[in-house]
PDB file of C-alpha atoms in Angstrom:
ATOM      1  CA  MET A   6     -88.571 137.229 -31.198  1.00 43.00           C
ATOM      2  CA  MET A   7     -84.807 135.605 -30.657  1.00 44.00           C
ATOM      3  CA  LEU A   8     -81.825 136.709 -33.060  1.00 42.00           C
ATOM      4  CA  PRO A   9     -79.387 134.224 -34.557  1.00 46.00           C
ATOM      5  CA  LEU A  10     -76.251 134.068 -32.620  1.00 43.00           C
ATOM      6  CA  LEU A  11     -74.063 135.976 -35.273  1.00 45.00           C
ATOM      7  CA  PHE A  12     -71.357 135.451 -32.885  1.00 48.00           C
ATOM      8  CA  ALA A  13     -70.385 131.991 -33.482  1.00 57.00           C
ATOM      9  CA  VAL A  14     -67.741 129.972 -35.623  1.00 72.00           C
ATOM     10  CA  ALA A  15     -69.412 128.214 -39.169  1.00 85.00           C
ATOM     11  CA  SER A  16     -67.943 124.861 -39.116  1.00 95.00           C
ATOM     12  CA  LEU A  17     -68.693 121.848 -41.671  1.00 97.00           C
ATOM     13  CA  CYS A  18     -67.386 119.574 -38.860  1.00 96.00           C
ATOM     14  CA  SER A  19     -69.193 117.081 -37.541  1.00 95.00           C
ATOM     15  CA  ALA A  20     -70.646 117.615 -33.821  1.00 93.00           C
ATOM     16  CA  LYS A  21     -68.366 113.885 -32.624  1.00 95.00           C
ATOM     17  CA  GLU A  22     -65.533 116.068 -34.474  1.00 96.00           C
ATOM     18  CA  GLN A  23     -62.384 118.821 -33.429  1.00 96.00           C
ATOM     19  CA  VAL A  24     -62.547 121.990 -35.528  1.00 96.00           C
ATOM     20  CA  VAL A  25     -59.130 122.351 -35.747  1.00 97.00           C
ATOM     21  CA  PHE A  26     -59.594 126.052 -37.851  1.00 97.00           C
ATOM     22  CA  SER A  27     -62.461 127.857 -39.844  1.00 97.00           C
ATOM     23  CA  CYS A  28     -63.941 130.645 -40.929  1.00 96.00           C
ATOM     24  CA  ALA A  29     -66.299 131.827 -42.802  1.00 95.00           C
ATOM     25  CA  THR A  30     -64.195 133.865 -46.655  1.00 95.00           C
ATOM     26  CA  THR A  31     -65.019 136.921 -47.869  1.00 92.00           C
ATOM     27  CA  THR A  32     -66.002 134.475 -50.615  1.00 91.00           C
ATOM     28  CA  LYS A  33     -68.833 133.294 -47.980  1.00 91.00           C
ATOM     29  CA  LYS A  34     -67.614 129.714 -48.066  1.00 95.00           C
ATOM     30  CA  VAL A  35     -66.350 128.203 -44.382  1.00 96.00           C
ATOM     31  CA  VAL A  36     -63.153 126.684 -44.435  1.00 97.00           C
ATOM     32  CA  SER A  37     -63.375 124.388 -42.324  1.00 98.00           C
ATOM     33  CA  LEU A  38     -60.083 122.141 -41.200  1.00 98.00           C
ATOM     34  CA  CYS A  39     -61.632 119.102 -38.886  1.00 98.00           C
ATOM     35  CA  SER A  40     -60.705 116.109 -36.465  1.00 98.00           C
ATOM     36  CA  SER A  41     -62.260 113.331 -34.809  1.00 98.00           C
ATOM     37  CA  SER A  42     -61.911 113.369 -31.628  1.00 95.00           C
ATOM     38  CA  PRO A  43     -58.873 111.910 -30.652  1.00 95.00           C
ATOM     39  CA  LEU A  44     -56.457 112.987 -32.403  1.00 97.00           C
ATOM     40  CA  THR A  45     -52.979 111.713 -31.241  1.00 97.00           C
ATOM     41  CA  ALA A  46     -49.918 111.392 -32.735  1.00 97.00           C
ATOM     42  CA  ASP A  47     -50.588 107.897 -33.908  1.00 94.00           C
ATOM     43  CA  ALA A  48     -54.383 107.894 -34.418  1.00 97.00           C
ATOM     44  CA  GLY A  49     -57.266 109.668 -35.670  1.00 98.00           C
ATOM     45  CA  TYR A  50     -58.001 112.015 -39.269  1.00 98.00           C
ATOM     46  CA  LEU A  51     -57.952 114.962 -40.404  1.00 98.00           C
ATOM     47  CA  GLN A  52     -59.285 116.424 -42.714  1.00 98.00           C
ATOM     48  CA  TYR A  53     -59.715 119.843 -45.219  1.00 98.00           C
ATOM     49  CA  ARG A  54     -62.959 121.250 -45.956  1.00 98.00           C
ATOM     50  CA  PHE A  55     -64.126 122.963 -48.112  1.00 97.00           C
ATOM     51  CA  PRO A  56     -67.607 124.008 -50.759  1.00 96.00           C
ATOM     52  CA  GLY A  57     -67.205 121.124 -53.370  1.00 95.00           C
ATOM     53  CA  LEU A  58     -63.568 119.793 -51.586  1.00 97.00           C
ATOM     54  CA  THR A  59     -62.509 117.114 -49.216  1.00 98.00           C
ATOM     55  CA  PHE A  60     -59.358 116.275 -47.644  1.00 98.00           C
ATOM     56  CA  PRO A  61     -57.663 113.320 -48.245  1.00 98.00           C
ATOM     57  CA  ALA A  62     -60.942 112.224 -49.002  1.00 97.00           C
ATOM     58  CA  THR A  63     -60.823 109.597 -46.916  1.00 96.00           C
ATOM     59  CA  ARG A  64     -60.312 109.164 -43.135  1.00 96.00           C
ATOM     60  CA  GLU A  65     -56.430 109.290 -42.579  1.00 95.00           C
ATOM     61  CA  HIS A  66     -54.046 109.918 -39.956  1.00 97.00           C
ATOM     62  CA  PRO A  67     -52.365 114.123 -41.431  1.00 97.00           C
ATOM     63  CA  LYS A  68     -48.734 112.484 -40.946  1.00 96.00           C
ATOM     64  CA  ASN A  69     -49.158 111.515 -44.837  1.00 94.00           C
ATOM     65  CA  PHE A  70     -51.021 114.850 -45.992  1.00 97.00           C
ATOM     66  CA  PHE A  71     -49.987 117.567 -44.378  1.00 98.00           C
ATOM     67  CA  LEU A  72     -46.881 119.547 -43.877  1.00 98.00           C
ATOM     68  CA  SER A  73     -47.116 122.284 -41.620  1.00 98.00           C
ATOM     69  CA  GLY A  74     -45.073 125.599 -40.455  1.00 97.00           C
ATOM     70  CA  THR A  75     -44.712 128.557 -38.340  1.00 96.00           C
ATOM     71  CA  MET A  76     -43.304 131.706 -38.941  1.00 92.00           C
ATOM     72  CA  MET A  77     -41.564 134.995 -36.682  1.00 89.00           C
ATOM     73  CA  PHE A  78     -42.699 138.814 -37.404  1.00 79.00           C
ATOM     74  CA  SER A  79     -42.094 141.621 -34.851  1.00 78.00           C
ATOM     75  CA  GLY A  80     -44.225 141.505 -33.008  1.00 82.00           C
ATOM     76  CA  GLY A  81     -46.491 137.775 -33.226  1.00 88.00           C
ATOM     77  CA  GLY A  82     -45.808 134.912 -35.398  1.00 92.00           C
ATOM     78  CA  GLY A  83     -48.064 132.933 -37.921  1.00 95.00           C
ATOM     79  CA  ALA A  84     -48.553 129.266 -38.454  1.00 97.00           C
ATOM     80  CA  TYR A  85     -49.436 127.000 -41.291  1.00 98.00           C
ATOM     81  CA  LEU A  86     -50.599 123.411 -42.904  1.00 98.00           C
ATOM     82  CA  LYS A  87     -50.204 122.836 -45.757  1.00 97.00           C
ATOM     83  CA  PHE A  88     -51.221 119.705 -48.285  1.00 98.00           C
ATOM     84  CA  THR A  89     -50.996 119.446 -52.358  1.00 97.00           C
ATOM     85  CA  ASN A  90     -54.064 118.062 -54.268  1.00 96.00           C
ATOM     86  CA  ALA A  91     -53.991 117.790 -58.000  1.00 94.00           C
ATOM     87  CA  ASP A  92     -51.426 120.107 -58.871  1.00 95.00           C
ATOM     88  CA  TYR A  93     -52.558 122.358 -56.320  1.00 97.00           C
ATOM     89  CA  THR A  94     -51.842 123.266 -52.857  1.00 97.00           C
ATOM     90  CA  TYR A  95     -53.602 124.628 -50.047  1.00 98.00           C
ATOM     91  CA  ALA A  96     -51.868 126.555 -47.438  1.00 98.00           C
ATOM     92  CA  VAL A  97     -54.164 127.212 -44.238  1.00 98.00           C
ATOM     93  CA  PHE A  98     -52.485 129.972 -42.286  1.00 98.00           C
ATOM     94  CA  THR A  99     -53.419 132.160 -39.496  1.00 96.00           C
ATOM     95  CA  GLY A 100     -50.505 135.640 -38.817  1.00 95.00           C
ATOM     96  CA  ILE A 101     -50.508 138.007 -36.916  1.00 92.00           C
ATOM     97  CA  GLY A 102     -47.829 141.097 -37.150  1.00 89.00           C
ATOM     98  CA  LYS A 103     -47.322 144.367 -35.169  1.00 89.00           C
ATOM     99  CA  GLY A 104     -50.703 146.300 -36.238  1.00 88.00           C
ATOM    100  CA  TRP A 105     -52.339 143.287 -38.301  1.00 90.00           C
ATOM    101  CA  GLU A 106     -54.260 140.118 -38.465  1.00 92.00           C
ATOM    102  CA  LYS A 107     -55.340 137.586 -41.407  1.00 95.00           C
ATOM    103  CA  GLU A 108     -55.755 134.534 -41.088  1.00 97.00           C
ATOM    104  CA  GLY A 109     -57.225 132.867 -44.241  1.00 97.00           C
ATOM    105  CA  VAL A 110     -56.089 130.110 -47.298  1.00 97.00           C
ATOM    106  CA  VAL A 111     -53.914 130.444 -50.278  1.00 97.00           C
ATOM    107  CA  VAL A 112     -54.098 128.612 -53.246  1.00 97.00           C
ATOM    108  CA  GLN A 113     -50.597 127.901 -55.353  1.00 96.00           C
ATOM    109  CA  LYS A 114     -50.923 125.881 -58.555  1.00 97.00           C
ATOM    110  CA  ALA A 115     -46.418 125.467 -60.161  1.00 91.00           C
ATOM    111  CA  GLY A 116     -45.666 127.528 -57.175  1.00 89.00           C
ATOM    112  CA  LYS A 117     -47.850 130.685 -58.055  1.00 94.00           C
ATOM    113  CA  GLN A 118     -51.115 132.407 -56.344  1.00 96.00           C
ATOM    114  CA  ILE A 119     -54.238 131.384 -57.913  1.00 97.00           C
ATOM    115  CA  ALA A 120     -56.473 132.183 -54.891  1.00 96.00           C
ATOM    116  CA  TYR A 121     -56.439 133.962 -52.048  1.00 96.00           C
ATOM    117  CA  LEU A 122     -59.333 132.601 -49.558  1.00 96.00           C
ATOM    118  CA  GLN A 123     -59.128 135.947 -46.618  1.00 97.00           C
ATOM    119  CA  CYS A 124     -61.192 134.482 -43.551  1.00 97.00           C
ATOM    120  CA  LYS A 125     -63.706 137.564 -42.528  1.00 94.00           C
ATOM    121  CA  GLY A 126     -65.047 137.249 -39.191  1.00 86.00           C
ATOM    122  CA  PRO A 127     -65.513 134.834 -35.929  1.00 90.00           C
ATOM    123  CA  LEU A 128     -62.591 132.184 -36.453  1.00 93.00           C
ATOM    124  CA  THR A 129     -61.489 129.566 -34.861  1.00 95.00           C
ATOM    125  CA  SER A 130     -58.279 127.988 -34.794  1.00 96.00           C
ATOM    126  CA  GLN A 131     -55.203 125.720 -32.965  1.00 96.00           C
ATOM    127  CA  LEU A 132     -52.534 126.183 -35.880  1.00 97.00           C
ATOM    128  CA  GLY A 133     -48.922 126.072 -34.329  1.00 96.00           C
ATOM    129  CA  PRO A 134     -46.049 124.558 -33.026  1.00 95.00           C
ATOM    130  CA  ASP A 135     -47.971 122.524 -30.262  1.00 96.00           C
ATOM    131  CA  PHE A 136     -50.912 120.888 -31.940  1.00 97.00           C
ATOM    132  CA  PHE A 137     -47.917 120.095 -34.467  1.00 97.00           C
ATOM    133  CA  ASP A 138     -46.132 118.756 -32.363  1.00 97.00           C
ATOM    134  CA  ARG A 139     -48.996 116.546 -30.124  1.00 96.00           C
ATOM    135  CA  VAL A 140     -49.923 115.410 -34.137  1.00 97.00           C
ATOM    136  CA  LYS A 141     -46.874 115.568 -35.570  1.00 97.00           C
ATOM    137  CA  ILE A 142     -46.696 116.603 -38.150  1.00 97.00           C
ATOM    138  CA  PRO A 143     -44.196 116.990 -40.410  1.00 97.00           C
ATOM    139  CA  LYS A 144     -42.006 120.440 -40.840  1.00 97.00           C
ATOM    140  CA  ASP A 145     -41.765 121.288 -44.338  1.00 97.00           C
ATOM    141  CA  PRO A 146     -39.006 121.031 -46.032  1.00 96.00           C
ATOM    142  CA  ASN A 147     -39.969 124.919 -47.781  1.00 92.00           C
ATOM    143  CA  GLU A 148     -41.378 126.745 -44.841  1.00 90.00           C
ATOM    144  CA  SER A 149     -39.294 130.015 -45.173  1.00 88.00           C
ATOM    145  CA  ASN A 150     -40.618 130.291 -48.367  1.00 89.00           C
ATOM    146  CA  PHE A 151     -44.192 130.612 -47.537  1.00 90.00           C
ATOM    147  CA  GLU A 152     -44.756 133.864 -47.422  1.00 88.00           C
ATOM    148  CA  ILE A 153     -48.631 135.568 -45.509  1.00 89.00           C
ATOM    149  CA  PRO A 154     -50.622 137.598 -48.757  1.00 90.00           C
TER     150      PRO A 154
END
């Protein structure tokens, strides 16, 4: 009997797309950031996907929809992409510090956290300054206000 591959990272991206970020959350739902292959500074698309939500609904370049941010910590750092959909702001993030590591999605409404979907298990992530610069995703003007839960 063959056992399933349990260490493969679940993704909502198609085989023709790049997985920019993907993980299964503690709610057992998968969250993914999927992009065209290639995604460049002036061509391609990036979409946030979660059961019941695809953002943006059309396949467009991320510079019009997403903001990027980076953080520095003792013994590490972090990066995030955020977007606003109606009254909600979503931030997909990764972070590592001295003795801790966290990844997931924070959802806010009116500046207050209403959900935190923490990644559980294997993770794929290209989030970071190299990716943000290469794709030309604008910097979040409120970067200093983002906190990892």
